[in-house]
Coordinates of C-alpha atoms in Angstrom, one line a residue:
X1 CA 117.3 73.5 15.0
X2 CA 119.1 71.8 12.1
X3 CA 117.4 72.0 8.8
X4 CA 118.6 68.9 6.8
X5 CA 119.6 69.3 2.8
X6 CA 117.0 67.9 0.4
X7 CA 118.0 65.8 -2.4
X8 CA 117.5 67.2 -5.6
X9 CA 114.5 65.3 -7.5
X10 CA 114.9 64.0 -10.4
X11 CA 111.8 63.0 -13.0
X12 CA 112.9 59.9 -15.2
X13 CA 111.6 59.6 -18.4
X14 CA 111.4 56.1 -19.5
X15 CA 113.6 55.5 -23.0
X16 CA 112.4 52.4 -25.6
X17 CA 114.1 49.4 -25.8
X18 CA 115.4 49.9 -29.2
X19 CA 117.1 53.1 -28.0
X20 CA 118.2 51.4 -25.2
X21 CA 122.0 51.7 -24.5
X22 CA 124.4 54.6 -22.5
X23 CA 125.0 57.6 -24.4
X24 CA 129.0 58.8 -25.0
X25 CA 130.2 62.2 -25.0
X26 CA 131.0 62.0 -28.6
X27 CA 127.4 61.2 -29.6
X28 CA 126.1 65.1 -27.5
X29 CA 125.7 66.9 -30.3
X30 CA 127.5 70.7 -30.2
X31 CA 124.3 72.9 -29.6
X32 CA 123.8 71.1 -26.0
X33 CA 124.3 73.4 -23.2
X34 CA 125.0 72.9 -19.8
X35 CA 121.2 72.5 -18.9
X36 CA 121.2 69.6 -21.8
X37 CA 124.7 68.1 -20.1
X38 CA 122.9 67.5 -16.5
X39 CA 120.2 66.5 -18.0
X40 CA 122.0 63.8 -19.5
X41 CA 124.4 63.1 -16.7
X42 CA 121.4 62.2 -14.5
X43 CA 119.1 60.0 -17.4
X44 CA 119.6 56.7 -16.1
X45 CA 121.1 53.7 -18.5
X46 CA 118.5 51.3 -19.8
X47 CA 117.5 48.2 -17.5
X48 CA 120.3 45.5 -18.6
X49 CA 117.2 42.5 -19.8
X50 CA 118.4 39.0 -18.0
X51 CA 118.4 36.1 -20.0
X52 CA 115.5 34.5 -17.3
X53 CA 113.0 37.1 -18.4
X54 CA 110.6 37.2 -21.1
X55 CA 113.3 36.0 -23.8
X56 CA 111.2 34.3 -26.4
X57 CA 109.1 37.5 -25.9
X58 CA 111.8 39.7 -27.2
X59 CA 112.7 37.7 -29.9
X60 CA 109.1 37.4 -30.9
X61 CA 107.7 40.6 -30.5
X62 CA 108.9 43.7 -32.7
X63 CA 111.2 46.6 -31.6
X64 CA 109.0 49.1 -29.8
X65 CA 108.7 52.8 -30.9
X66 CA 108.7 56.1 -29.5
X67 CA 105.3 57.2 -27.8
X68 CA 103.7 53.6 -28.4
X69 CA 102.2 51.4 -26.4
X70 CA 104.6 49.5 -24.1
X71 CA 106.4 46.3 -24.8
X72 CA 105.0 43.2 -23.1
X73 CA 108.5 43.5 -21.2
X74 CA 107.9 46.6 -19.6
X75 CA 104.5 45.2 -19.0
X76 CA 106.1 41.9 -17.3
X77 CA 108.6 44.6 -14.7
X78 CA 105.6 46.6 -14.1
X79 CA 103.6 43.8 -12.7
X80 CA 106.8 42.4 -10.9
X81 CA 107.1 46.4 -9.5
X82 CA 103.4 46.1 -7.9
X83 CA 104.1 42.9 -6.6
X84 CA 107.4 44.1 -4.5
X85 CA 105.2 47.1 -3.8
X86 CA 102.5 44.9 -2.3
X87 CA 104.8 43.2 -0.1
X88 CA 104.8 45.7 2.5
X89 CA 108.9 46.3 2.6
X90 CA 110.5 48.8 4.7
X91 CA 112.1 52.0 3.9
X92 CA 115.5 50.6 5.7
X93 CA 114.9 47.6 3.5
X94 CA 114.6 49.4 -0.1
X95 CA 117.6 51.1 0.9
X96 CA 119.4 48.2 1.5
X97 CA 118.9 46.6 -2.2
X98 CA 119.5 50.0 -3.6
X99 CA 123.0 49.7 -2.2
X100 CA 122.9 46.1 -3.2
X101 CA 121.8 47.0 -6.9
X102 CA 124.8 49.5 -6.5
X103 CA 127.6 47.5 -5.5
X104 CA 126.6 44.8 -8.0
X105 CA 126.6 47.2 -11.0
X106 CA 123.0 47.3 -11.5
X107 CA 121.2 50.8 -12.4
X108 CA 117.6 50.2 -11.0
X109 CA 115.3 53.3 -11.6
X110 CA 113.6 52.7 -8.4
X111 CA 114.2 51.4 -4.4
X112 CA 111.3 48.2 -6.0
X113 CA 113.0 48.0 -9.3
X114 CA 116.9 47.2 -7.2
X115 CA 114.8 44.6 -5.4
X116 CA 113.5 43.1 -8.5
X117 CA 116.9 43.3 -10.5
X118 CA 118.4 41.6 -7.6
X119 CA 116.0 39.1 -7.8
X120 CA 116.3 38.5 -11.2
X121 CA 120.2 38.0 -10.3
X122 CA 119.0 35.5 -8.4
X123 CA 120.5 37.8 -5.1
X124 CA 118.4 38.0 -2.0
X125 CA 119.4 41.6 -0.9
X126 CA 117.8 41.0 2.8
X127 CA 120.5 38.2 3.2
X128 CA 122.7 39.1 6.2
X129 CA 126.0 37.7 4.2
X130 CA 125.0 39.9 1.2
X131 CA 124.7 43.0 3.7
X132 CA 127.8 42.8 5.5
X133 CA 129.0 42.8 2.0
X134 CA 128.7 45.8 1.2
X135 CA 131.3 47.6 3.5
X136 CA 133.6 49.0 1.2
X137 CA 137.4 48.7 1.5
X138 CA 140.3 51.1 1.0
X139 CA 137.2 53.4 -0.1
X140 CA 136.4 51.4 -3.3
X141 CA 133.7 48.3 -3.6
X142 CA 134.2 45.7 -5.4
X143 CA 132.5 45.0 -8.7
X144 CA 131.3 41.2 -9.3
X145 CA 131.7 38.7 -12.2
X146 CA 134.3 41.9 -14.1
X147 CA 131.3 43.8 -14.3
X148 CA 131.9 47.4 -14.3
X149 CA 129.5 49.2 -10.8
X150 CA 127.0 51.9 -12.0
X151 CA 126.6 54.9 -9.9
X152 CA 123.2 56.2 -9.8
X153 CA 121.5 58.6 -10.9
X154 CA 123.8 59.0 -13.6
X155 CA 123.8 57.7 -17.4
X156 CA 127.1 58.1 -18.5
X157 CA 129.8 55.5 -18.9
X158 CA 131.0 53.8 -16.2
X159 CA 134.6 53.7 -17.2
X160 CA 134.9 57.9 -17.3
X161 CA 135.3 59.6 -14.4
X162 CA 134.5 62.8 -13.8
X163 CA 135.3 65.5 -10.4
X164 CA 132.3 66.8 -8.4
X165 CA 131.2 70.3 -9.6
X166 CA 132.2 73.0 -7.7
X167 CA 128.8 74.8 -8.1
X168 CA 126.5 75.0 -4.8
X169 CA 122.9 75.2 -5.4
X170 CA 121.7 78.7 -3.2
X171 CA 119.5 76.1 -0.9
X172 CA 122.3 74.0 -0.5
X173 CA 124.7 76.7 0.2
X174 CA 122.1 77.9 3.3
X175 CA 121.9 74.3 4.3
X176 CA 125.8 74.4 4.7
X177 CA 126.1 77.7 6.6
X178 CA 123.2 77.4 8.6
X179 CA 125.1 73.9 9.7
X180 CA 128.0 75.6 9.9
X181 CA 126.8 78.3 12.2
X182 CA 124.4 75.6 14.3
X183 CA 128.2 73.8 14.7
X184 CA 129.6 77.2 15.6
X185 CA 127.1 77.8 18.1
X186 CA 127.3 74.1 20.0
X187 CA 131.0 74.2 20.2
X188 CA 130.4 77.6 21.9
X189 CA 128.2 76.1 24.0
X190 CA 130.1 73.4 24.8
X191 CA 133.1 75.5 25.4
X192 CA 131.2 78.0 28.0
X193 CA 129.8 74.8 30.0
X194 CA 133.1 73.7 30.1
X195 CA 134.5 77.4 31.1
X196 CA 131.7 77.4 33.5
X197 CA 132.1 74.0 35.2
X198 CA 135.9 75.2 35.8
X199 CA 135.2 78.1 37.2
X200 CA 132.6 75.8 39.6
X201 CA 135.0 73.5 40.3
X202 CA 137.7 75.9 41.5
X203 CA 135.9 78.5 43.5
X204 CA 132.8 76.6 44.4
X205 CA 133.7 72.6 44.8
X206 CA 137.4 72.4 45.5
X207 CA 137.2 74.6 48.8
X208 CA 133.5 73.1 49.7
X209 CA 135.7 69.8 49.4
X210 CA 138.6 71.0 51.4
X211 CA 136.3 73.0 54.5
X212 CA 134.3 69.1 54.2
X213 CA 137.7 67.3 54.8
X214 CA 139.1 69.2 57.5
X215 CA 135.8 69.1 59.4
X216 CA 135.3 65.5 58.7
X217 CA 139.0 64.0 59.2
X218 CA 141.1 66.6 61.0
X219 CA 139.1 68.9 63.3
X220 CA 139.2 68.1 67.1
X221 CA 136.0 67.3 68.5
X222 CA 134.4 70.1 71.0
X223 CA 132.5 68.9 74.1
X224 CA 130.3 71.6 75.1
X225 CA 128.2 72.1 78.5
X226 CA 125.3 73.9 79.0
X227 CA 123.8 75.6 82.1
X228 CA 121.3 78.7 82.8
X229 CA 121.2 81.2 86.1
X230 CA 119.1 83.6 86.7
X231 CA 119.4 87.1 89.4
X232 CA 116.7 87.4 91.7
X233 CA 116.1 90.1 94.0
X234 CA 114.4 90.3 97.8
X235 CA 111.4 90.2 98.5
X236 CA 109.7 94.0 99.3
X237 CA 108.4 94.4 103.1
X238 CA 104.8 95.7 103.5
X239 CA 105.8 99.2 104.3
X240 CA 107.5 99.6 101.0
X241 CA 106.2 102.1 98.4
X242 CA 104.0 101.1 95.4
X243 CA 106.2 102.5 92.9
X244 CA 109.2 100.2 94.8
X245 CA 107.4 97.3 94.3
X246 CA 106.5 97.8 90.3
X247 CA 108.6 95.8 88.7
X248 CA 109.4 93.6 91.5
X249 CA 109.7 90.4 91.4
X250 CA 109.7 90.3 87.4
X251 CA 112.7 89.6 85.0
X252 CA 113.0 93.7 84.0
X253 CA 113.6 94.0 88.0
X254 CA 116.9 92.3 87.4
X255 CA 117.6 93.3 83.7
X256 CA 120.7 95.9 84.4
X257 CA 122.2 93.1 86.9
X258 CA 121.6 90.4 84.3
X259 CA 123.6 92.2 81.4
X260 CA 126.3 93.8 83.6
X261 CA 127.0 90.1 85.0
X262 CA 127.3 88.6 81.0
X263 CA 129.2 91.4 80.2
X264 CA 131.7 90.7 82.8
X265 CA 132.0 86.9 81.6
X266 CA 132.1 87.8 78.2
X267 CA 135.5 90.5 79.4
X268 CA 139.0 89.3 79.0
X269 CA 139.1 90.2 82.8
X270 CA 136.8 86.9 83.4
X271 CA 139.3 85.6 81.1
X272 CA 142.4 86.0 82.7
X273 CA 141.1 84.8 86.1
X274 CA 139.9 81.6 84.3
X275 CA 143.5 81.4 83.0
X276 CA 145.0 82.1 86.4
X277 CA 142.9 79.9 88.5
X278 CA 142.3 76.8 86.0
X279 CA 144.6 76.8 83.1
X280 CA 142.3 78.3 80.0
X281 CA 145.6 78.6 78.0
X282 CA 147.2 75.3 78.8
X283 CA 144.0 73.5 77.5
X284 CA 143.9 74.9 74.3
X285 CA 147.4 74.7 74.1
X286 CA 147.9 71.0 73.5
X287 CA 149.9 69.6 70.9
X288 CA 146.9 67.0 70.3
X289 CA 144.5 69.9 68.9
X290 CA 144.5 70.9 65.8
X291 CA 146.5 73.6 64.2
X292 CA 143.5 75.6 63.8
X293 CA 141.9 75.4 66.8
X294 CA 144.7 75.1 68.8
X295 CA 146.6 78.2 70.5
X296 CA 150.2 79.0 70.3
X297 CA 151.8 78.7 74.0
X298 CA 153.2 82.4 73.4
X299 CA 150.0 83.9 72.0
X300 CA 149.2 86.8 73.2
X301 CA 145.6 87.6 75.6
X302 CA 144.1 89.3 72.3
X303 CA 144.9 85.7 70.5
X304 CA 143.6 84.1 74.1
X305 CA 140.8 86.2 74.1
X306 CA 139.3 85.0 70.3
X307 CA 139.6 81.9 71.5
X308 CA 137.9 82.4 74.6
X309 CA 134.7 84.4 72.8
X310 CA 134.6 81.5 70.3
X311 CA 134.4 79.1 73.2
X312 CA 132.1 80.7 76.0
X313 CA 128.6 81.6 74.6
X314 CA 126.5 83.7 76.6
X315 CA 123.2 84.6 75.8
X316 CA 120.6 86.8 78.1
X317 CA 116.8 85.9 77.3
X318 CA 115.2 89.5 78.3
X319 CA 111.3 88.2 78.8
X320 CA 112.3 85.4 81.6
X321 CA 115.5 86.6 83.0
X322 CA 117.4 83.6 82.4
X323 CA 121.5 83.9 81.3
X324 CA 122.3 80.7 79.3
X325 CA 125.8 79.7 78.9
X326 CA 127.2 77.2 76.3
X327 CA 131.0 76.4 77.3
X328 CA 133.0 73.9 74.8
X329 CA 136.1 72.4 75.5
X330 CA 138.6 69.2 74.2
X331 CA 137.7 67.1 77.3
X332 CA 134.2 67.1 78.6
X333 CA 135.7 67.4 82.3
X334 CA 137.3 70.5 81.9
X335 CA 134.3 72.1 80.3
X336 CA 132.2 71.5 83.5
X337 CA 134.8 72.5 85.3
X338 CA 135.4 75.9 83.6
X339 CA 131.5 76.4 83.8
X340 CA 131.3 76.3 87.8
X341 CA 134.1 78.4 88.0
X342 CA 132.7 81.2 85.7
X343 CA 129.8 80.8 87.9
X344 CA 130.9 81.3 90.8
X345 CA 132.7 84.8 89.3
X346 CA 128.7 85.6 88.0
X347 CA 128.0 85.3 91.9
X348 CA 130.8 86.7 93.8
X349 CA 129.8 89.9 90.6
X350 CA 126.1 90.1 91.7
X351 CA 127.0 90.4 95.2
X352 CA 129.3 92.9 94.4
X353 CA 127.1 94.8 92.5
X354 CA 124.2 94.6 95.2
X355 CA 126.6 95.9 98.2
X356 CA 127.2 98.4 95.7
X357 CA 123.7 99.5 96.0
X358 CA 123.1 99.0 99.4
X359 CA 126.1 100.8 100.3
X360 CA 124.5 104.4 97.8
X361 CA 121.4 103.5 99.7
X362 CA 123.1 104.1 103.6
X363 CA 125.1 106.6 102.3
X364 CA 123.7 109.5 102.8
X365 CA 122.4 108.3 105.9
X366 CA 125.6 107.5 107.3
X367 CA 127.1 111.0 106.5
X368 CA 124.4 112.4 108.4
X369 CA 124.5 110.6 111.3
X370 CA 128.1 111.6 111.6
X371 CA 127.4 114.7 111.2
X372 CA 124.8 114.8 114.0
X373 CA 127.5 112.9 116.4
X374 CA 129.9 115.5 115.7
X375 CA 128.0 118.2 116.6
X376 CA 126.7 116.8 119.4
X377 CA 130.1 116.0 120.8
X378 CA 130.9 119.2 120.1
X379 CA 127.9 121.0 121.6
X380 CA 128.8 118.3 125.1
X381 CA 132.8 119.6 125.0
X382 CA 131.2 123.2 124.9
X383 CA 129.0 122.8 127.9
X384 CA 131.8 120.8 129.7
X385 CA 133.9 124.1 129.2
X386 CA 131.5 126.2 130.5
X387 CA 131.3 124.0 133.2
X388 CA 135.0 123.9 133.9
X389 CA 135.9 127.4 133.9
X390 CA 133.1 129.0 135.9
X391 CA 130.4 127.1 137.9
X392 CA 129.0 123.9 137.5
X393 CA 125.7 124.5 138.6
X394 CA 125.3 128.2 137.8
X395 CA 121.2 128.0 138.2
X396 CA 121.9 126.5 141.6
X397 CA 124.4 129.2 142.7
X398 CA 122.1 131.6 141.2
X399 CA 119.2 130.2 143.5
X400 CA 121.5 130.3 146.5
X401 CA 122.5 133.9 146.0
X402 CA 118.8 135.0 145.8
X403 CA 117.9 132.7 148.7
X404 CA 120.6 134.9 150.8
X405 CA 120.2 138.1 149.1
X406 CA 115.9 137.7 150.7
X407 CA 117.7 136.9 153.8
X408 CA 119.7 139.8 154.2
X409 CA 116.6 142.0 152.7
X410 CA 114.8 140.3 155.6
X411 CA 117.0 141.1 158.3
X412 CA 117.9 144.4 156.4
X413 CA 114.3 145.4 157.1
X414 CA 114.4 143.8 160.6
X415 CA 116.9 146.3 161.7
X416 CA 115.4 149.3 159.3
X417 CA 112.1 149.0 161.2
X418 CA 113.9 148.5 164.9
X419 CA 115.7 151.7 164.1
X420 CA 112.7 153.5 163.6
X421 CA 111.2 152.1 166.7
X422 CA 114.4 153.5 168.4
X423 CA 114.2 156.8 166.9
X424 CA 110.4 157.4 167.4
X425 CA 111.0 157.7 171.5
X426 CA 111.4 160.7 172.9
X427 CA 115.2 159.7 174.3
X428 CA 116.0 156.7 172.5
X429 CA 118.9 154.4 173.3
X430 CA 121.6 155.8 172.1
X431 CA 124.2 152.4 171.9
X432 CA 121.3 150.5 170.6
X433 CA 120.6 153.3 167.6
X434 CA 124.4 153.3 166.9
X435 CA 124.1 149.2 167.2
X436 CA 121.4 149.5 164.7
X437 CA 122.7 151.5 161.9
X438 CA 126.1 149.4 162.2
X439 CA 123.8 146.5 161.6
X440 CA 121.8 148.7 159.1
X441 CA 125.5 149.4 157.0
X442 CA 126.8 145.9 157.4
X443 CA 123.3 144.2 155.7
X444 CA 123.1 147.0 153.3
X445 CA 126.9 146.0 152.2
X446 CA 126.1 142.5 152.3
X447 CA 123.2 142.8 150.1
X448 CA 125.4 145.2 147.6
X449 CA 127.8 142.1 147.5
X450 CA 125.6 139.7 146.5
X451 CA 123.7 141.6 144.0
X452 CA 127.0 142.3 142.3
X453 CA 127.9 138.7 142.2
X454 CA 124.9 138.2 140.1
X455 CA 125.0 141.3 137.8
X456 CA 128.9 142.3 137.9
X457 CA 131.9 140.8 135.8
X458 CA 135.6 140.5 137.4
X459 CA 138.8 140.3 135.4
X460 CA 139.1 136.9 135.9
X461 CA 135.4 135.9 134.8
X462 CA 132.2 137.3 133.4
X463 CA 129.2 137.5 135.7
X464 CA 127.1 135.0 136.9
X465 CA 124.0 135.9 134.8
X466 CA 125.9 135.6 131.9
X467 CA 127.9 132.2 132.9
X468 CA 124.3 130.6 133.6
X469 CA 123.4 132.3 129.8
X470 CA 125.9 130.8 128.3
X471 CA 125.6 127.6 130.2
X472 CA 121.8 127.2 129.4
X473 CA 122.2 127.8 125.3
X474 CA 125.4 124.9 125.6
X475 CA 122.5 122.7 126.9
X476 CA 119.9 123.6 124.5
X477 CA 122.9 123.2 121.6
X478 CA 123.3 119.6 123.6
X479 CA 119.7 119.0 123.6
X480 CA 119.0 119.9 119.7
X481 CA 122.4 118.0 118.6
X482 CA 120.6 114.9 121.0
X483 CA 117.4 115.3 118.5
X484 CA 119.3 115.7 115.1
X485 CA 121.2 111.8 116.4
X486 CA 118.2 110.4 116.5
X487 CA 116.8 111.2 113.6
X488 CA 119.8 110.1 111.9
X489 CA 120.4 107.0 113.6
X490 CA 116.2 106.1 112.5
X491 CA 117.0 107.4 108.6
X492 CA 119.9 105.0 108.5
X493 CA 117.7 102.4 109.8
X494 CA 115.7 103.0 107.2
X495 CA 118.1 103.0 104.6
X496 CA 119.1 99.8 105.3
X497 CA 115.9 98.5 105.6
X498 CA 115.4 99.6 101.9
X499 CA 118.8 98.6 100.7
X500 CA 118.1 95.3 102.4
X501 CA 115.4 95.0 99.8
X502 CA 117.6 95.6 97.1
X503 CA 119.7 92.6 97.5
X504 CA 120.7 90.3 94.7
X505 CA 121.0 86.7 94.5
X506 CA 122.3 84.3 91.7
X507 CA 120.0 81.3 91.1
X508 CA 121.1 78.3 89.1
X509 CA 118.7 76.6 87.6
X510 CA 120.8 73.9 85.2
X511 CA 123.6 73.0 86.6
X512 CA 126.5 71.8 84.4
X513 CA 126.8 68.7 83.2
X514 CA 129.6 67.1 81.4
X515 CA 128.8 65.6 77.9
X516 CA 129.7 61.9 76.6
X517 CA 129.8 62.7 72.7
X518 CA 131.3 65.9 71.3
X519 CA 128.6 68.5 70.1
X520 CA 131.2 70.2 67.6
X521 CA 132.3 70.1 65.2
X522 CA 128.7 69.9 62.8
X523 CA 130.8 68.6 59.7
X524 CA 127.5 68.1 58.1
X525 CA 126.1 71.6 58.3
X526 CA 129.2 73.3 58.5
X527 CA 130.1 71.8 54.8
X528 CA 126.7 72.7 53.7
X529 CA 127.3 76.5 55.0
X530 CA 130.6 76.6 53.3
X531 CA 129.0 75.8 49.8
X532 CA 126.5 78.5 50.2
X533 CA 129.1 80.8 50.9
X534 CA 130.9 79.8 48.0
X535 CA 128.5 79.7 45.8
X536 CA 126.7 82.9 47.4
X537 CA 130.3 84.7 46.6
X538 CA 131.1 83.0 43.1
X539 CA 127.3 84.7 42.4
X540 CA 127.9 87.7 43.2
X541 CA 131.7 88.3 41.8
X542 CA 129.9 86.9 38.2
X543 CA 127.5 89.3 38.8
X544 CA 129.3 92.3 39.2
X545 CA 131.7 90.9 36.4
X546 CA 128.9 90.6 33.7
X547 CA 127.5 94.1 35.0
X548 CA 130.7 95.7 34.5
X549 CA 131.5 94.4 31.1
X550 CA 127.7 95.3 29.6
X551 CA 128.7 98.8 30.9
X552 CA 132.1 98.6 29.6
X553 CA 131.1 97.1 26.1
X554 CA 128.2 99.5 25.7

């Protein structure tokens, strides 16, 4: 707030006529002090009388006195006063014949006496001529008719001049340095805004207007294409168990399949076969991209790689299943064709990964199944040995021998009791006795021989007994390793009836499509995000700047 100097006030004491007339230095008497000196310095000169007014009044009436009653002439101004006061004039307006009064020598004691003075002149002060008059030039104004010009308030002689005092009232010296410090603080002002709006223009606008530029006029326009696939699995059987069949069917079925397939599309090994089989580096490549989308033809995969995350946006949406892709390119066509082919790696990967499980699932089964065959084969070449080296029917041969052995028990006890018959007569037959007990001896060896064929061992081979032993536990070994083959060929059925339901097949539900007007760059929103950042970054280093330097200063 700027307080504005007041004008010192001055209270005019009307002189008389008769003492009417400008008072010289010579005429101060020596006791006047400095208080008596301003005093007179700002009494204004008596009102110069015009020969229109009141004339044969003055000549008439006598000289007034000190504290009398006033002239008829003073009378006649006072009356001309009220009238200019009743006219209704402006404040710009008095001012204007004060100035008047001024430049035409005139020392009016009021704003309403200039106007009558000037009137008396016979001057109109609102006339425009007269106004433009009074611009001054070379600093002085020009007096009219040779007439010295009166400065008011003042009562000395026009033709001294006299320097401005060099001593400041106390209010007027406040005025000045409250000015001077209201002028000190708006240049500061000024001078910060101005700091400020550099600093704006050449953190915050300058690169906002360079990022807007390059996305406007130079960057290459990006044709992206969009497309969404999904994993399903097979449906479950009836004989499957509940805990199985949980989750079937649902998206969390598929969840491990549907991130381990994005995460192979989002690998640099999707990225190289995309190179190999269709070119990814020669696209981006061109000389017709621009330098900073564009890929140096001896860049390295890491270099290939940015390029390729930047490019291929995968996202996998947990709650439906889905895996959307975004993939942008220079030319619409080669973006839908580098979308099918990265599709077709997503499905030759999901089949991978479901043989995968199928194959963990038969395993186990498989290993035991060969382990059944094997010992059944061995458990067959065992018996066959048996079989090879000794009898081949040994409970047939066994059977055979006891079918003779009772034979030649039978006869043995044929002959036995004919003997006896013999020998019971008073004179038996002596060649039929002797023809008896040869018999007797011979059937008697006979049946020695074939018991040892059942119960002894040779050199050559064990006994019998044992051969059809040995031969009997080869066949159960071949009968038991027959059971265990069966039982593992059914568990490896049913292993791959259970990996059958684990299958895994790659839906796609939008297909790719190629684009007719380029979906990047967004020069719009992407100059908008660059000013934020600008600004958010010009914010914070001012911040930490002012921090530090309150901590620094305090």
């Amino acid at each position: 707030m700027t307080t504005k100097p007041k004008a010192r006030k001055f209270r005019i004491r009307r002189t008389p006529a008769t003492q009417a007339g400008p008072v010289s230095d010579t005429a101060r008497t020596p006791s006047q002090g400095p208080q008596d000196d301003e005093r007179a310095h700002y009494e204004p000169p008596v009102t110069p009388r015009t020969e229109t007014h009141d004339t044969s009044h003055e000549a008439t009436e006598p000289p007034s006195r000190a504290g009398m009653v006033s002239s008829a002439a003073e009378m006649s101004a006072s009356q001309d006063i009220d009238a200019i006061r009743n006219e209704g004039l402006t404040g710009r307006q008095l001012r204007m014949a004060r100035r008047m009064a001024q430049k035409h020598g005139l020392a009016p004691t009021s704003d309403f006496d200039a106007v009558r003075l000037l009137r008396a002149k016979g001057i109109d002060p609102f006339q425009r001529s007269n106004i433009l008059e009074l611009v001054t030039t070379n600093g002085r104004q020009p007096a009219e008719s040779g007439e010295e010009r009166i400065q008011l308030p003042q009562t000395v002689p026009a033709q001294q001049f006299h320097l401005p005092s060099t001593e400041v009232t106390p209010a007027e010296r406040r005025a000045s340095e409250i000015m001077q410090i209201q002028r000190d603080i708006g240049r500061r002002r000024r001078r910060k805004l101005a700091l400020l709006m550099s600093r704006l223009l050449a953190f915050v606008f300058l690169p906002t207007f360079i990022v807007g530029y390059y996305y406007f006029n130079i960057a290459t326009p990006m044709y992206s294409t969009k497309s969404e696939f999904l994993i399903l699995t097979a449906d479950g059987s009836a004989g499957s168990s509940p805990a199985s069949g949980l989750f079937s069917g649902t998206a969390f079925a598929t969840g491990q399949d549907s991130i381990a397939t994005q995460s192979y599309l989002q690998s640099k090994d999707a990225m190289l076969r995309l190179d190999q089989d269709v070119g990814f580096r020669d696209h981006f490549s061109q000389s017709w991209i621009d330098p900073i989308q564009r890929l140096d033809p001896g860049a390295t995969n890491e270099a290939a790689y940015g390029i390729y995350k930047k490019y291929v946006k995968l996202g996998y949406d947990p709650t439906e299943g889905v895996i959307r892709m975004e993939l942008s390119t220079a030319d619409p066509e080669v973006s839908q064709q580098f979308s099918q082919k990265l599709i077709e790696y997503a499905e030759e990967r999901v089949d991978h990964l479901s043989q995968e499980k199928r194959q963990d699932a038969v395993k186990t089964a498989v290993a035991s199944l060969e382990d059944a065959k094997a010992e059944r084969r061995a458990a067959q070449e065992r018996l066959v040995t048996l079989q090879e080296g000794s009898i081949l029917d040994p409970e047939g041969e066994v059977a055979n021998i006891r079918a003779l052995i009772q034979n030649v028990e039978l006869q043995l006890q044929e002959k036995q009791l004919a003997l006896n018959t013999q020998l019971n007569n008073s004179r038996p037959n002596a060649a039929k006795v002797e023809a008896l007990r040869s018999q007797i001896e011979v059937l008697e060896r006979e049946l020695a021989k074939q018991n040892a064929r059942l119960t002894d061992a040779t050199e050559s081979s064990t006994s019998l007994a044992s051969q059809a032993a040995e031969i009997q536990m080869a066949q159960a070994d071949l009968a038991t390793a027959d059971l265990v083959l069966q039982s593992a060929l059914e568990a490896k059925r049913a292993s791959e009836i259970e990996a059958n339901k684990q299958v895994r097949y790659l839906t796609v539900s939008v297909t790719p499509v190629a684009s007719q007007d380029p979906s990047y760059p967004r020069a719009f929103e992407n100059t908008v995000v660059a000013f934020l950042i600008f600004a958010g970054i010009y914010l914070m280093v001012s911040l930490t700047a002012s921090i530090l330097r309150e901590q620094v200063s305090s």
